[in-house]
Amino acid sequence: MAKGTVEIDTARCKGCELCVVACPTDVLALSQTFNSKGYYYAQMAKPDECIGCAGCGYVCPDACITVYKQK
Ligand code: SF4
Ligand code: SF4
């Protein structure tokens, strides 16, 4: 199965959780700590589960997520 990983611009993330909800394999979760803007930010809670589908990248309103697909 294809695997992927994502890079999240945590400083720009507003913690809207759209990406968390969009992920089919529950990879993403909000952080326990704030970023510099005072928001909880998205991060990879279960990185091994990422399939590189790019769904999170599409839904992020601020384009904070870059998706990389791995062979
Ligand atoms: S690329 Fe797909 S599987 Fe990976 S974190 Fe984003 S939504 Fe989840
Ligand atoms: S969709 Fe974008 S702004 Fe919203 S929590 Fe995810 S990374 Fe942050």
Tab-separated table of N, CA, C and O and ligand atoms in Angstrom:
chain	number	residue	atom	x	y	z
A	1	MET	N	0.848	-1.196	0.000
A	1	MET	CA	0.000	0.000	0.000
A	1	MET	C	0.884	1.246	0.000
A	1	MET	O	1.916	1.283	0.658
A	2	ALA	N	0.425	2.240	-0.748
A	2	ALA	CA	1.166	3.501	-0.787
A	2	ALA	C	1.160	4.149	0.581
A	2	ALA	O	0.180	4.086	1.311
A	3	LYS	N	2.270	4.746	0.894
A	3	LYS	CA	2.387	5.444	2.174
A	3	LYS	C	2.729	6.889	1.898
A	3	LYS	O	3.251	7.223	0.855
A	4	GLY	N	2.435	7.712	2.852
A	4	GLY	CA	2.749	9.111	2.657
A	4	GLY	C	3.127	9.770	3.958
A	4	GLY	O	3.136	9.143	5.018
A	5	THR	N	3.440	11.026	3.842
A	5	THR	CA	3.692	11.812	5.035
A	5	THR	C	3.279	13.249	4.736
A	5	THR	O	3.133	13.616	3.573
A	6	VAL	N	3.049	14.010	5.748
A	6	VAL	CA	2.656	15.405	5.534
A	6	VAL	C	3.552	16.329	6.349
A	6	VAL	O	4.075	15.955	7.395
A	7	GLU	N	3.717	17.512	5.786
A	7	GLU	CA	4.455	18.546	6.485
A	7	GLU	C	3.444	19.646	6.789
A	7	GLU	O	2.762	20.130	5.882
A	8	ILE	N	3.320	20.027	8.039
A	8	ILE	CA	2.327	21.018	8.435
A	8	ILE	C	3.030	22.286	8.903
A	8	ILE	O	3.950	22.231	9.735
A	9	ASP	N	2.604	23.408	8.330
A	9	ASP	CA	3.145	24.702	8.745
A	9	ASP	C	2.428	25.090	10.042
A	9	ASP	O	1.416	25.785	10.034
A	10	THR	N	2.939	24.588	11.140
A	10	THR	CA	2.238	24.713	12.420
A	10	THR	C	2.121	26.171	12.877
A	10	THR	O	1.190	26.518	13.600
A	11	ALA	N	3.030	27.019	12.446
A	11	ALA	CA	2.972	28.432	12.853
A	11	ALA	C	1.779	29.137	12.219
A	11	ALA	O	1.256	30.103	12.769
A	12	ARG	N	1.339	28.656	11.032
A	12	ARG	CA	0.223	29.288	10.330
A	12	ARG	C	-1.097	28.584	10.583
A	12	ARG	O	-2.157	29.092	10.211
A	13	CYS	N	-1.066	27.417	11.178
A	13	CYS	CA	-2.288	26.633	11.421
A	13	CYS	C	-3.196	27.350	12.413
A	13	CYS	O	-2.739	27.880	13.422
A	14	LYS	N	-4.505	27.354	12.084
A	14	LYS	CA	-5.485	28.005	12.959
A	14	LYS	C	-6.266	27.012	13.807
A	14	LYS	O	-7.217	27.392	14.488
A	15	GLY	N	-5.915	25.750	13.694
A	15	GLY	CA	-6.561	24.739	14.520
A	15	GLY	C	-8.025	24.508	14.209
A	15	GLY	O	-8.801	24.128	15.088
A	16	CYS	N	-8.415	24.696	12.946
A	16	CYS	CA	-9.835	24.563	12.582
A	16	CYS	C	-10.292	23.110	12.570
A	16	CYS	O	-11.483	22.832	12.545
A	17	GLU	N	-9.363	22.207	12.535
A	17	GLU	CA	-9.640	20.757	12.605
A	17	GLU	C	-10.231	20.169	11.328
A	17	GLU	O	-10.609	18.985	11.321
A	18	LEU	N	-10.328	20.944	10.259
A	18	LEU	CA	-10.870	20.384	9.018
A	18	LEU	C	-10.026	19.207	8.534
A	18	LEU	O	-10.549	18.208	8.062
A	19	CYS	N	-8.724	19.339	8.649
A	19	CYS	CA	-7.840	18.261	8.191
A	19	CYS	C	-7.978	17.026	9.079
A	19	CYS	O	-7.919	15.892	8.592
A	20	VAL	N	-8.156	17.238	10.359
A	20	VAL	CA	-8.297	16.124	11.298
A	20	VAL	C	-9.521	15.293	10.926
A	20	VAL	O	-9.470	14.059	10.874
A	21	VAL	N	-10.617	15.987	10.625
A	21	VAL	CA	-11.864	15.316	10.261
A	21	VAL	C	-11.751	14.647	8.890
A	21	VAL	O	-12.307	13.575	8.661
A	22	ALA	N	-11.010	15.282	7.976
A	22	ALA	CA	-10.931	14.780	6.594
A	22	ALA	C	-10.083	13.524	6.464
A	22	ALA	O	-10.268	12.745	5.535
A	23	CYS	N	-9.167	13.315	7.355
A	23	CYS	CA	-8.230	12.190	7.193
A	23	CYS	C	-8.939	10.852	7.381
A	23	CYS	O	-9.515	10.593	8.432
A	24	PRO	N	-8.875	9.979	6.357
A	24	PRO	CA	-9.577	8.696	6.424
A	24	PRO	C	-8.928	7.701	7.391
A	24	PRO	O	-9.562	6.720	7.777
A	25	THR	N	-7.693	7.936	7.753
A	25	THR	CA	-7.013	6.968	8.614
A	25	THR	C	-6.618	7.560	9.972
A	25	THR	O	-5.768	7.014	10.673
A	26	ASP	N	-7.230	8.675	10.330
A	26	ASP	CA	-7.038	9.266	11.657
A	26	ASP	C	-5.583	9.569	12.012
A	26	ASP	O	-5.156	9.336	13.136
A	27	VAL	N	-4.873	10.066	11.026
A	27	VAL	CA	-3.464	10.382	11.258
A	27	VAL	C	-3.290	11.645	12.104
A	27	VAL	O	-2.418	11.716	12.960
A	28	LEU	N	-4.154	12.614	11.842
A	28	LEU	CA	-3.925	13.952	12.395
A	28	LEU	C	-4.708	14.197	13.690
A	28	LEU	O	-5.800	13.677	13.888
A	29	ALA	N	-4.135	15.015	14.537
A	29	ALA	CA	-4.794	15.422	15.772
A	29	ALA	C	-4.271	16.796	16.143
A	29	ALA	O	-3.195	17.204	15.694
A	30	LEU	N	-5.025	17.507	16.937
A	30	LEU	CA	-4.542	18.813	17.374
A	30	LEU	C	-3.548	18.649	18.514
A	30	LEU	O	-3.628	17.711	19.306
A	31	SER	N	-2.628	19.577	18.575
A	31	SER	CA	-1.575	19.560	19.582
A	31	SER	C	-2.132	19.859	20.978
A	31	SER	O	-3.258	20.337	21.126
A	32	GLN	N	-1.335	19.603	21.961
A	32	GLN	CA	-1.692	19.924	23.348
A	32	GLN	C	-1.215	21.328	23.715
A	32	GLN	O	-1.600	21.855	24.750
A	33	THR	N	-0.361	21.877	22.881
A	33	THR	CA	0.202	23.198	23.185
A	33	THR	C	-0.161	24.192	22.077
A	33	THR	O	-0.484	23.800	20.970
A	34	PHE	N	-0.095	25.462	22.378
A	34	PHE	CA	-0.437	26.514	21.426
A	34	PHE	C	0.744	26.834	20.509
A	34	PHE	O	1.893	26.723	20.918
A	35	ASN	N	0.414	27.330	19.314
A	35	ASN	CA	1.471	27.925	18.494
A	35	ASN	C	1.583	29.404	18.860
A	35	ASN	O	0.913	29.876	19.795
A	36	SER	N	2.412	30.124	18.128
A	36	SER	CA	2.686	31.517	18.507
A	36	SER	C	1.471	32.427	18.365
A	36	SER	O	1.430	33.507	18.941
A	37	LYS	N	0.467	31.966	17.585
A	37	LYS	CA	-0.761	32.753	17.447
A	37	LYS	C	-1.798	32.383	18.504
A	37	LYS	O	-2.881	32.949	18.537
A	38	GLY	N	-1.502	31.391	19.305
A	38	GLY	CA	-2.424	31.001	20.359
A	38	GLY	C	-3.425	29.926	19.946
A	38	GLY	O	-4.452	29.745	20.604
A	39	TYR	N	-3.126	29.220	18.855
A	39	TYR	CA	-4.015	28.145	18.406
A	39	TYR	C	-3.383	26.786	18.666
A	39	TYR	O	-2.158	26.625	18.558
A	40	TYR	N	-4.231	25.796	18.959
A	40	TYR	CA	-3.773	24.413	18.902
A	40	TYR	C	-3.564	24.102	17.431
A	40	TYR	O	-4.388	24.466	16.593
A	41	TYR	N	-2.504	23.434	17.095
A	41	TYR	CA	-2.193	23.185	15.686
A	41	TYR	C	-2.260	21.693	15.353
A	41	TYR	O	-2.124	20.833	16.233
A	42	ALA	N	-2.492	21.426	14.090
A	42	ALA	CA	-2.572	20.034	13.640
A	42	ALA	C	-1.183	19.417	13.602
A	42	ALA	O	-0.203	20.071	13.276
A	43	GLN	N	-1.118	18.144	13.937
A	43	GLN	CA	0.144	17.420	13.848
A	43	GLN	C	-0.142	15.954	13.562
A	43	GLN	O	-1.275	15.502	13.668
A	44	MET	N	0.895	15.219	13.195
A	44	MET	CA	0.726	13.798	12.884
A	44	MET	C	0.755	12.986	14.177
A	44	MET	O	1.814	12.743	14.753
A	45	ALA	N	-0.409	12.559	14.624
A	45	ALA	CA	-0.470	11.748	15.840
A	45	ALA	C	-0.121	10.287	15.531
A	45	ALA	O	0.452	9.589	16.357
A	46	LYS	N	-0.473	9.862	14.316
A	46	LYS	CA	-0.183	8.475	13.917
A	46	LYS	C	0.462	8.476	12.532
A	46	LYS	O	-0.169	8.092	11.546
A	47	PRO	N	1.700	8.906	12.454
A	47	PRO	CA	2.365	9.052	11.154
A	47	PRO	C	2.411	7.773	10.329
A	47	PRO	O	2.387	7.828	9.105
A	48	ASP	N	2.459	6.631	10.978
A	48	ASP	CA	2.542	5.362	10.237
A	48	ASP	C	1.273	5.041	9.472
A	48	ASP	O	1.273	4.191	8.581
A	49	GLU	N	0.179	5.718	9.808
A	49	GLU	CA	-1.108	5.414	9.179
A	49	GLU	C	-1.354	6.243	7.920
A	49	GLU	O	-2.356	6.045	7.236
A	50	CYS	N	-0.485	7.175	7.614
A	50	CYS	CA	-0.725	8.058	6.461
A	50	CYS	C	-0.571	7.299	5.156
A	50	CYS	O	0.429	6.619	4.938
A	51	ILE	N	-1.577	7.430	4.293
A	51	ILE	CA	-1.546	6.765	2.988
A	51	ILE	C	-1.272	7.753	1.858
A	51	ILE	O	-1.325	7.392	0.685
A	52	GLY	N	-1.017	8.993	2.200
A	52	GLY	CA	-0.669	9.983	1.182
A	52	GLY	C	-1.811	10.375	0.272
A	52	GLY	O	-1.599	10.778	-0.874
A	53	CYS	N	-3.034	10.316	0.775
A	53	CYS	CA	-4.208	10.566	-0.075
A	53	CYS	C	-4.382	12.042	-0.409
A	53	CYS	O	-5.118	12.395	-1.308
A	54	ALA	N	-3.752	12.908	0.351
A	54	ALA	CA	-3.780	14.362	0.134
A	54	ALA	C	-5.096	15.028	0.524
A	54	ALA	O	-5.283	16.215	0.290
A	55	GLY	N	-5.995	14.279	1.120
A	55	GLY	CA	-7.272	14.862	1.538
A	55	GLY	C	-7.097	16.018	2.499
A	55	GLY	O	-7.782	17.037	2.391
A	56	CYS	N	-6.175	15.891	3.410
A	56	CYS	CA	-5.943	16.957	4.389
A	56	CYS	C	-5.454	18.225	3.707
A	56	CYS	O	-5.869	19.327	4.049
A	57	GLY	N	-4.590	18.054	2.733
A	57	GLY	CA	-4.055	19.200	2.014
A	57	GLY	C	-5.134	19.951	1.247
A	57	GLY	O	-5.110	21.175	1.172
A	58	TYR	N	-6.088	19.207	0.670
A	58	TYR	CA	-7.165	19.844	-0.081
A	58	TYR	C	-8.084	20.650	0.815
A	58	TYR	O	-8.564	21.717	0.421
A	59	VAL	N	-8.378	20.154	2.005
A	59	VAL	CA	-9.372	20.836	2.831
A	59	VAL	C	-8.805	22.010	3.634
A	59	VAL	O	-9.565	22.854	4.077
A	60	CYS	N	-7.519	22.054	3.831
A	60	CYS	CA	-6.983	23.140	4.657
A	60	CYS	C	-7.221	24.491	3.993
A	60	CYS	O	-6.722	24.749	2.906
A	61	PRO	N	-7.977	25.370	4.643
A	61	PRO	CA	-8.310	26.657	4.044
A	61	PRO	C	-7.104	27.585	3.904
A	61	PRO	O	-7.150	28.557	3.154
A	62	ASP	N	-6.050	27.288	4.615
A	62	ASP	CA	-4.885	28.157	4.575
A	62	ASP	C	-3.666	27.493	3.930
A	62	ASP	O	-2.564	28.004	4.029
A	63	ALA	N	-3.907	26.341	3.305
A	63	ALA	CA	-2.837	25.621	2.607
A	63	ALA	C	-1.600	25.438	3.482
A	63	ALA	O	-0.475	25.700	3.057
A	64	CYS	N	-1.829	24.989	4.696
A	64	CYS	CA	-0.723	24.780	5.637
A	64	CYS	C	-0.076	23.405	5.470
A	64	CYS	O	0.946	23.130	6.098
A	65	ILE	N	-0.723	22.533	4.688
A	65	ILE	CA	-0.273	21.138	4.644
A	65	ILE	C	0.303	20.792	3.276
A	65	ILE	O	-0.324	21.009	2.255
A	66	THR	N	1.488	20.243	3.283
A	66	THR	CA	2.101	19.698	2.071
A	66	THR	C	2.157	18.188	2.225
A	66	THR	O	2.615	17.687	3.243
A	67	VAL	N	1.648	17.488	1.209
A	67	VAL	CA	1.591	16.025	1.288
A	67	VAL	C	2.685	15.425	0.410
A	67	VAL	O	2.890	15.848	-0.725
A	68	TYR	N	3.381	14.446	0.944
A	68	TYR	CA	4.399	13.721	0.184
A	68	TYR	C	3.996	12.261	0.112
A	68	TYR	O	3.653	11.653	1.122
A	69	LYS	N	4.042	11.741	-1.091
A	69	LYS	CA	3.719	10.325	-1.259
A	69	LYS	C	5.027	9.545	-1.317
A	69	LYS	O	5.971	9.948	-1.991
A	70	GLN	N	5.052	8.423	-0.600
A	70	GLN	CA	6.254	7.589	-0.603
A	70	GLN	C	5.958	6.301	-1.347
A	70	GLN	O	4.845	5.816	-1.324
A	71	LYS	N	6.989	5.742	-1.971
A	71	LYS	CA	6.814	4.469	-2.669
A	71	LYS	C	6.664	3.354	-1.648
A	71	LYS	O	7.355	3.361	-0.644
B	1	SF4	S1	-2.441	12.570	3.278
B	1	SF4	FE1	-4.413	11.503	3.675
B	1	SF4	S2	-3.859	9.852	5.083
B	1	SF4	FE2	-2.159	11.321	5.128
B	1	SF4	S3	-2.617	12.706	6.843
B	1	SF4	FE3	-3.476	13.642	4.983
B	1	SF4	S4	-5.618	12.943	4.899
B	1	SF4	FE4	-4.529	11.605	6.331
B	2	SF4	S1	-7.046	22.402	8.109
B	2	SF4	FE1	-5.199	23.683	8.086
B	2	SF4	S2	-5.639	25.379	9.498
B	2	SF4	FE2	-7.157	23.758	9.889
B	2	SF4	S3	-6.252	22.543	11.561
B	2	SF4	FE3	-5.630	21.576	9.625
B	2	SF4	S4	-3.611	22.473	9.117
B	2	SF4	FE4	-4.595	23.781	10.667
